[in-house]
Amino acid sequence: NAALRMASISPYMFRPFVNEFIEGGEAMINNKEIFATSSKLLYVLSCIKQANALNDSLGLPRKGFVIYTCLGKKAGANSPISMIEELKKYLLNPESGFGYKKNTIVVQDKPKSKFSEVEIIAGGDTDKRPYLIKLFNRSEIKVIITTAKEGIDLQGNTIGLFNISVDWNPTDAKQVEGRAWRQGNKNAYI
């Protein structure tokens, strides 16, 4: 059940709980509250922050992280909040301390599009997906949050893969691993 899977990430993601915090159709909960109640997300964020701090202290460029969830992009019946949208906003928020930049990457053959160092690849994003993959593998995008478990090759720059909502089928979990952990990865360990 998707509702229970959302609740396993944070109780704030579970609609019956969130209904108390909705006013005029808008959720009155901010992403800090979502993440403060989620040991999974706190762990992911802590790992990213530590890896970035290590690379910064050594004068090395920041590497890429892939965060996977099977719970979808849009807010819906099970949750009025889109976890992956909130995660992107949080990582790009200067107050969060990650230092990721928003809308600073411009692609020459897609001049009206600006990309951030944190981006989302989900089911309906087929027009910008090739650009996001290329920018991630070139180390321009630093974090990809994705719902796609097939058809994206992110091995060029991945150093961390976080599966925050594990699929029920073991083969699906292997597909997720295959996005980053495969032949052609520039990094020895993921």
Coordinates of N, CA and C in Angstrom, one line a residue:
N1 N 0.8 -1.2 0.0 CA 0.0 0.0 0.0 C 0.9 1.2 0.0
A2 N 0.7 2.1 -1.0 CA 1.5 3.3 -1.1 C 1.4 4.2 0.1
A3 N 0.2 4.3 0.7 CA 0.1 5.2 1.8 C 1.0 4.8 3.0
L4 N 1.0 3.5 3.3 CA 1.9 3.0 4.3 C 3.4 3.2 4.0
R5 N 3.7 3.0 2.7 CA 5.1 3.2 2.3 C 5.5 4.7 2.5
M6 N 4.6 5.6 2.2 CA 4.9 7.0 2.4 C 5.1 7.3 3.9
A7 N 4.2 6.7 4.8 CA 4.3 6.8 6.2 C 5.6 6.2 6.7
S8 N 6.2 5.2 6.1 CA 7.4 4.6 6.5 C 8.6 5.6 6.3
I9 N 8.4 6.6 5.4 CA 9.5 7.6 5.2 C 9.3 8.7 6.3
S10 N 8.1 9.2 6.4 CA 7.8 10.2 7.5 C 6.3 10.2 7.7
P11 N 5.9 10.3 9.0 CA 4.5 10.3 9.3 C 3.8 11.6 8.6
Y12 N 4.6 12.6 8.4 CA 4.1 13.8 7.7 C 3.7 13.5 6.3
M13 N 4.1 12.4 5.7 CA 3.8 12.1 4.3 C 2.5 11.3 4.2
F14 N 1.9 10.9 5.3 CA 0.7 10.1 5.4 C -0.6 10.9 5.4
R15 N -1.4 10.8 4.4 CA -2.6 11.7 4.3 C -3.4 11.8 5.6
P16 N -3.9 10.8 6.3 CA -4.7 11.0 7.5 C -4.0 11.9 8.5
F17 N -2.7 11.8 8.6 CA -2.0 12.6 9.6 C -1.9 14.1 9.1
V18 N -1.7 14.2 7.8 CA -1.5 15.5 7.2 C -2.8 16.3 7.1
N19 N -3.9 15.6 7.0 CA -5.2 16.3 6.9 C -5.4 17.3 8.0
E20 N -4.8 17.1 9.2 CA -4.9 18.0 10.3 C -4.1 19.3 10.0
F21 N -3.2 19.3 9.0 CA -2.3 20.4 8.7 C -2.6 21.0 7.4
I22 N -3.8 20.8 6.8 CA -4.1 21.4 5.5 C -5.1 22.5 5.7
E23 N -4.8 23.6 5.0 CA -5.7 24.8 5.1 C -5.9 25.3 3.7
G24 N -7.1 25.3 3.3 CA -7.5 25.8 1.9 C -6.8 25.0 0.8
G25 N -6.6 23.7 1.0 CA -6.0 22.8 0.0 C -4.5 22.8 0.0
E26 N -3.9 23.7 0.8 CA -2.4 23.7 0.9 C -1.9 23.1 2.2
A27 N -0.9 22.2 2.0 CA -0.3 21.6 3.2 C 0.5 22.7 4.0
M28 N 0.3 22.7 5.3 CA 0.9 23.7 6.2 C 2.1 23.1 6.8
I29 N 2.7 22.1 6.2 CA 3.9 21.5 6.8 C 5.1 21.8 5.9
N30 N 6.2 22.1 6.5 CA 7.4 22.5 5.6 C 8.3 21.2 5.6
N31 N 9.2 21.3 4.6 CA 10.1 20.2 4.4 C 11.0 19.9 5.6
K32 N 11.3 20.9 6.4 CA 12.1 20.6 7.6 C 11.4 19.7 8.5
E33 N 10.1 19.8 8.7 CA 9.3 18.9 9.5 C 9.3 17.5 9.0
I34 N 9.2 17.4 7.7 CA 9.2 16.1 7.0 C 10.5 15.4 7.3
F35 N 11.6 16.1 7.1 CA 12.9 15.4 7.2 C 13.3 15.2 8.6
A36 N 12.8 16.0 9.5 CA 13.2 15.8 11.0 C 12.5 14.6 11.5
T37 N 11.4 14.1 10.9 CA 10.7 12.9 11.4 C 11.1 11.7 10.6
S38 N 12.1 11.7 9.7 CA 12.4 10.6 8.9 C 13.9 10.2 9.1
S39 N 14.1 9.1 9.7 CA 15.4 8.6 9.9 C 16.1 8.3 8.6
K40 N 15.3 7.8 7.6 CA 15.8 7.5 6.3 C 16.4 8.7 5.6
L41 N 15.5 9.7 5.6 CA 16.0 11.0 4.9 C 17.1 11.7 5.6
L42 N 17.1 11.6 7.0 CA 18.2 12.2 7.7 C 19.5 11.5 7.4
Y43 N 19.4 10.2 7.3 CA 20.6 9.4 7.0 C 21.2 9.8 5.6
V44 N 20.3 9.9 4.6 CA 20.7 10.2 3.2 C 21.3 11.6 3.2
L45 N 20.6 12.6 3.9 CA 21.1 14.0 3.9 C 22.5 14.1 4.6
S46 N 22.6 13.3 5.7 CA 23.9 13.3 6.4 C 25.0 12.7 5.6
C47 N 24.8 11.7 4.9 CA 25.8 11.1 4.0 C 26.2 12.0 2.9
I48 N 25.3 12.7 2.3 CA 25.6 13.7 1.3 C 26.4 14.8 1.8
K49 N 26.0 15.3 3.0 CA 26.7 16.5 3.6 C 28.1 16.1 3.9
Q50 N 28.3 14.9 4.5 CA 29.7 14.4 4.9 C 30.6 14.2 3.7
A51 N 30.0 13.6 2.6 CA 30.8 13.4 1.4 C 31.2 14.7 0.8
N52 N 30.3 15.7 0.7 CA 30.6 17.0 0.2 C 31.6 17.7 1.0
A53 N 31.5 17.6 2.3 CA 32.5 18.3 3.2 C 33.9 17.7 3.0
L54 N 34.0 16.4 2.9 CA 35.3 15.7 2.6 C 35.9 16.2 1.3
N55 N 35.1 16.2 0.2 CA 35.6 16.6 -1.0 C 36.0 18.1 -1.0
D56 N 35.2 18.9 -0.3 CA 35.5 20.4 -0.2 C 36.8 20.5 0.6
S57 N 37.0 19.8 1.6 CA 38.2 20.0 2.5 C 39.5 19.5 1.7
L58 N 39.3 18.5 0.8 CA 40.5 18.1 0.0 C 40.7 18.8 -1.3
G59 N 39.8 19.8 -1.5 CA 39.9 20.6 -2.8 C 39.5 19.8 -4.0
L60 N 38.7 18.8 -3.8 CA 38.2 17.9 -4.9 C 36.8 18.4 -5.4
P61 N 36.5 18.1 -6.6 CA 35.1 18.5 -7.1 C 34.1 17.6 -6.4
R62 N 32.9 18.1 -6.2 CA 31.8 17.3 -5.6 C 31.4 16.3 -6.6
K63 N 31.1 15.1 -6.1 CA 30.6 14.0 -7.0 C 29.1 13.9 -6.9
G64 N 28.6 13.0 -7.7 CA 27.1 12.9 -7.9 C 26.5 11.8 -7.0
F65 N 25.2 12.1 -6.6 CA 24.4 11.2 -5.8 C 23.1 11.0 -6.5
V66 N 22.6 9.8 -6.4 CA 21.3 9.4 -7.0 C 20.4 9.0 -5.8
I67 N 19.3 9.6 -5.7 CA 18.3 9.2 -4.7 C 17.1 8.7 -5.4
Y68 N 16.8 7.4 -5.1 CA 15.7 6.7 -5.8 C 14.5 6.5 -4.9
T69 N 13.3 6.7 -5.4 CA 12.1 6.3 -4.7 C 11.1 5.8 -5.7
C70 N 10.3 4.8 -5.3 CA 9.3 4.2 -6.2 C 8.0 4.9 -5.9
L71 N 7.9 6.0 -5.1 CA 6.7 6.6 -4.7 C 6.2 7.7 -5.6
G72 N 6.8 8.0 -6.7 CA 6.3 8.9 -7.6 C 6.6 10.4 -7.4
K73 N 6.3 11.2 -8.4 CA 6.7 12.6 -8.3 C 5.6 13.5 -7.8
K74 N 4.4 13.2 -8.1 CA 3.3 14.1 -7.8 C 2.6 13.8 -6.4
A75 N 2.1 14.9 -5.8 CA 1.3 14.7 -4.6 C 0.0 14.1 -5.1
G76 N -0.5 13.2 -4.3 CA -1.7 12.5 -4.7 C -2.6 12.1 -3.6
A77 N -3.4 11.0 -3.9 CA -4.4 10.6 -2.9 C -3.8 10.2 -1.6
N78 N -2.6 9.6 -1.7 CA -2.0 9.1 -0.4 C -1.2 10.1 0.3
S79 N -0.8 11.2 -0.4 CA -0.1 12.2 0.3 C -0.3 13.6 -0.4
P80 N -0.6 14.6 0.3 CA -0.8 15.9 -0.4 C 0.6 16.6 -0.7
I81 N 1.6 15.9 -0.3 CA 3.0 16.5 -0.4 C 3.8 15.6 -1.4
S82 N 4.5 16.2 -2.3 CA 5.4 15.5 -3.2 C 6.8 15.4 -2.5
M83 N 7.1 14.2 -2.0 CA 8.4 14.1 -1.3 C 9.6 14.5 -2.1
I84 N 9.6 14.1 -3.4 CA 10.8 14.4 -4.2 C 10.9 15.8 -4.5
E85 N 9.8 16.5 -4.7 CA 9.8 17.9 -4.9 C 10.3 18.6 -3.6
E86 N 9.8 18.2 -2.5 CA 10.3 18.8 -1.2 C 11.7 18.5 -0.9
L87 N 12.2 17.3 -1.3 CA 13.6 17.0 -1.1 C 14.5 17.9 -2.0
K88 N 14.1 18.1 -3.3 CA 14.8 19.0 -4.2 C 14.8 20.4 -3.6
K89 N 13.7 21.0 -3.1 CA 13.6 22.3 -2.6 C 14.6 22.4 -1.4
Y90 N 14.6 21.4 -0.5 CA 15.4 21.4 0.7 C 16.9 21.4 0.3
L91 N 17.3 20.6 -0.6 CA 18.7 20.5 -1.0 C 19.2 21.8 -1.6
L92 N 18.3 22.5 -2.3 CA 18.6 23.8 -3.0 C 18.5 25.0 -2.1
N93 N 17.9 24.8 -0.9 CA 17.7 26.0 0.0 C 19.0 26.3 0.6
P94 N 19.4 27.6 0.5 CA 20.7 28.0 1.1 C 20.8 27.7 2.6
E95 N 19.7 27.8 3.3 CA 19.7 27.6 4.7 C 20.0 26.1 5.1
S96 N 19.8 25.2 4.2 CA 20.0 23.8 4.5 C 21.5 23.5 4.6
G97 N 22.4 24.3 4.1 CA 23.8 24.1 4.2 C 24.5 23.2 3.2
F98 N 23.8 22.8 2.1 CA 24.4 21.9 1.1 C 25.1 22.7 0.1
G99 N 24.8 23.9 -0.2 CA 25.5 24.8 -1.1 C 25.2 24.5 -2.6
Y100 N 24.1 23.8 -2.9 CA 23.8 23.5 -4.2 C 23.1 24.8 -4.9
K101 N 23.4 25.0 -6.1 CA 22.9 26.2 -6.8 C 21.7 25.9 -7.6
K102 N 20.8 26.9 -7.7 CA 19.5 26.8 -8.4 C 19.6 27.5 -9.7
N103 N 19.1 26.8 -10.8 CA 18.9 27.4 -12.1 C 20.2 28.1 -12.7
T104 N 21.4 27.5 -12.5 CA 22.6 28.1 -12.9 C 23.2 27.4 -14.2
I105 N 22.7 26.2 -14.5 CA 23.2 25.5 -15.6 C 22.4 25.7 -16.9
V106 N 23.1 26.2 -17.9 CA 22.4 26.5 -19.2 C 23.0 25.5 -20.2
V107 N 22.2 24.9 -21.0 CA 22.6 24.0 -22.1 C 22.4 24.7 -23.4
Q108 N 23.5 24.8 -24.2 CA 23.5 25.5 -25.5 C 22.4 25.1 -26.4
D109 N 22.1 23.8 -26.6 CA 21.1 23.4 -27.5 C 19.7 23.3 -26.9
K110 N 19.6 23.8 -25.7 CA 18.2 24.0 -25.1 C 18.3 25.3 -24.3
P111 N 18.4 26.4 -25.1 CA 18.7 27.8 -24.5 C 17.7 28.3 -23.5
K112 N 16.4 27.9 -23.6 CA 15.4 28.5 -22.7 C 15.3 27.7 -21.4
S113 N 16.1 26.6 -21.2 CA 16.1 25.8 -20.0 C 17.2 26.1 -19.1
K114 N 17.0 26.2 -17.9 CA 18.0 26.4 -16.9 C 17.8 25.2 -15.9
F115 N 18.9 24.6 -15.6 CA 18.9 23.4 -14.7 C 19.6 23.8 -13.4
S116 N 19.3 23.1 -12.3 CA 19.9 23.3 -11.0 C 20.9 22.2 -10.8
E117 N 21.6 22.3 -9.7 CA 22.6 21.2 -9.3 C 21.9 20.0 -8.7
V118 N 20.6 20.2 -8.4 CA 19.7 19.1 -7.9 C 18.5 19.1 -8.9
E119 N 18.3 17.9 -9.5 CA 17.2 17.8 -10.4 C 16.5 16.5 -10.2
I120 N 15.3 16.4 -10.8 CA 14.4 15.2 -10.7 C 14.2 14.6 -12.1
I121 N 14.4 13.3 -12.1 CA 14.0 12.5 -13.3 C 12.8 11.6 -12.9
A122 N 11.7 11.9 -13.5 CA 10.5 11.1 -13.2 C 9.8 10.7 -14.5
G123 N 8.8 9.9 -14.4 CA 8.1 9.3 -15.6 C 7.9 10.2 -16.8
G124 N 7.3 11.4 -16.6 CA 6.9 12.2 -17.7 C 7.9 13.2 -18.2
D125 N 9.1 13.2 -17.7 CA 10.1 14.1 -18.0 C 11.0 13.7 -19.2
T126 N 10.4 13.1 -20.2 CA 11.2 12.5 -21.3 C 11.9 13.6 -22.2
D127 N 11.4 14.8 -22.3 CA 12.1 15.8 -23.1 C 13.4 16.3 -22.5
K128 N 13.4 16.4 -21.2 CA 14.6 16.9 -20.6 C 15.5 15.8 -20.0
R129 N 15.1 14.6 -20.0 CA 15.8 13.5 -19.4 C 17.2 13.4 -20.0
P130 N 17.4 13.4 -21.4 CA 18.8 13.2 -21.9 C 19.7 14.3 -21.5
Y131 N 19.2 15.6 -21.3 CA 20.0 16.7 -20.9 C 20.4 16.5 -19.4
L132 N 19.5 16.0 -18.6 CA 19.8 15.8 -17.2 C 20.9 14.7 -17.0
I133 N 20.7 13.6 -17.8 CA 21.7 12.5 -17.7 C 23.1 13.0 -18.1
K134 N 23.2 13.7 -19.2 CA 24.4 14.2 -19.7 C 25.1 15.2 -18.7
L135 N 24.3 16.1 -18.2 CA 24.8 17.1 -17.2 C 25.3 16.4 -15.9
F136 N 24.5 15.4 -15.5 CA 24.9 14.6 -14.3 C 26.3 13.9 -14.5
N137 N 26.4 13.2 -15.6 CA 27.6 12.4 -15.9 C 28.8 13.3 -16.1
R138 N 28.5 14.6 -16.5 CA 29.6 15.6 -16.6 C 29.9 16.4 -15.3
S139 N 29.3 16.0 -14.3 CA 29.5 16.6 -12.9 C 28.9 18.0 -12.8
E140 N 28.0 18.4 -13.7 CA 27.4 19.7 -13.5 C 26.2 19.6 -12.6
I141 N 25.3 18.6 -12.8 CA 24.3 18.3 -11.8 C 24.9 17.4 -10.8
K142 N 24.6 17.7 -9.5 CA 25.3 17.0 -8.4 C 24.4 15.9 -7.8
V143 N 23.0 16.1 -7.8 CA 22.1 15.2 -7.2 C 20.9 14.9 -8.2
I144 N 20.6 13.7 -8.5 CA 19.5 13.3 -9.2 C 18.5 12.6 -8.3
I145 N 17.3 13.1 -8.2 CA 16.3 12.4 -7.5 C 15.4 11.7 -8.5
T146 N 15.2 10.4 -8.5 CA 14.5 9.7 -9.6 C 13.5 8.7 -9.1
T147 N 12.5 8.5 -10.0 CA 11.6 7.4 -9.8 C 11.8 6.4 -10.9
A148 N 12.8 6.6 -11.8 CA 13.1 5.7 -12.9 C 14.1 4.7 -12.5
K149 N 13.7 3.4 -12.8 CA 14.7 2.4 -12.5 C 15.3 1.7 -13.7
E150 N 14.8 2.2 -14.9 CA 15.3 1.7 -16.1 C 15.6 2.8 -17.1
G151 N 16.5 2.7 -18.0 CA 16.7 3.6 -19.1 C 17.5 4.8 -18.8
I152 N 18.1 4.9 -17.6 CA 18.9 6.1 -17.3 C 20.3 5.5 -16.9
D153 N 21.3 6.0 -17.5 CA 22.7 5.5 -17.1 C 23.4 6.7 -16.5
L154 N 23.6 6.6 -15.2 CA 24.2 7.6 -14.4 C 25.5 7.2 -13.8
Q155 N 26.1 6.2 -14.4 CA 27.4 5.7 -13.8 C 28.6 6.6 -14.0
G156 N 28.5 7.6 -14.9 CA 29.6 8.5 -15.1 C 30.1 9.3 -13.9
N157 N 29.2 9.6 -13.0 CA 29.6 10.5 -11.9 C 29.1 10.0 -10.5
T158 N 28.4 8.9 -10.4 CA 27.8 8.5 -9.2 C 28.8 8.0 -8.1
I159 N 28.7 8.6 -6.9 CA 29.5 8.0 -5.8 C 28.6 7.5 -4.7
G160 N 27.3 7.9 -4.8 CA 26.3 7.4 -3.8 C 25.0 7.2 -4.4
L161 N 24.4 6.0 -4.0 CA 23.1 5.7 -4.5 C 22.2 5.3 -3.2
F162 N 21.1 6.1 -3.1 CA 20.2 5.9 -1.9 C 18.9 5.4 -2.4
N163 N 18.4 4.3 -2.0 CA 17.1 3.8 -2.3 C 16.2 3.9 -1.1
I164 N 15.5 5.0 -1.1 CA 14.7 5.4 0.2 C 13.4 4.7 0.3
S165 N 12.9 4.1 -0.8 CA 11.6 3.3 -0.7 C 11.8 2.1 -1.6
V166 N 12.3 1.0 -1.0 CA 12.7 -0.2 -1.7 C 11.5 -0.8 -2.3
D167 N 11.6 -1.2 -3.6 CA 10.5 -1.9 -4.3 C 10.4 -3.3 -3.6
W168 N 9.2 -3.9 -3.8 CA 8.9 -5.2 -3.3 C 9.6 -6.3 -4.1
N169 N 9.9 -6.1 -5.3 CA 10.5 -7.1 -6.2 C 12.0 -7.0 -6.2
P170 N 12.7 -8.0 -5.8 CA 14.2 -7.9 -5.8 C 14.8 -7.6 -7.1
T171 N 14.2 -8.0 -8.2 CA 14.8 -7.6 -9.5 C 14.7 -6.1 -9.7
D172 N 13.6 -5.5 -9.2 CA 13.5 -4.0 -9.3 C 14.6 -3.3 -8.5
A173 N 15.0 -3.9 -7.4 CA 16.1 -3.3 -6.6 C 17.4 -3.4 -7.4
K174 N 17.6 -4.5 -8.0 CA 18.8 -4.7 -8.9 C 18.8 -3.6 -10.0
Q175 N 17.6 -3.4 -10.6 CA 17.5 -2.4 -11.7 C 17.9 -1.0 -11.2
V176 N 17.5 -0.7 -10.0 CA 17.9 0.6 -9.4 C 19.4 0.7 -9.2
E177 N 20.0 -0.4 -8.7 CA 21.5 -0.4 -8.5 C 22.2 -0.2 -9.8
G178 N 21.6 -0.8 -10.9 CA 22.2 -0.7 -12.2 C 22.3 0.7 -12.8
R179 N 21.5 1.6 -12.2 CA 21.6 3.0 -12.7 C 23.0 3.6 -12.5
A180 N 23.6 3.2 -11.4 CA 24.8 3.8 -11.0 C 26.0 2.8 -10.9
W181 N 25.7 1.6 -10.4 CA 26.8 0.7 -10.1 C 26.9 -0.3 -11.3
R182 N 27.7 0.1 -12.2 CA 27.9 -0.6 -13.5 C 29.2 -0.3 -14.1
Q183 N 29.5 -1.1 -15.2 CA 30.7 -0.8 -15.9 C 30.7 0.6 -16.5
G184 N 31.8 1.3 -16.4 CA 32.0 2.6 -16.9 C 31.9 3.7 -15.8
N185 N 31.7 3.3 -14.6 CA 31.7 4.3 -13.5 C 33.2 4.7 -13.2
K186 N 33.4 6.0 -13.1 CA 34.7 6.6 -12.9 C 35.2 6.4 -11.5
N187 N 34.2 6.1 -10.6 CA 34.6 6.0 -9.1 C 34.7 4.5 -8.7
A188 N 35.8 4.3 -7.9 CA 36.0 2.9 -7.5 C 35.0 2.3 -6.6
Y189 N 34.4 3.2 -5.8 CA 33.4 2.7 -4.8 C 32.2 3.6 -4.9
I190 N 31.0 2.9 -4.7 CA 29.7 3.6 -4.7 C 29.0 3.2 -3.4

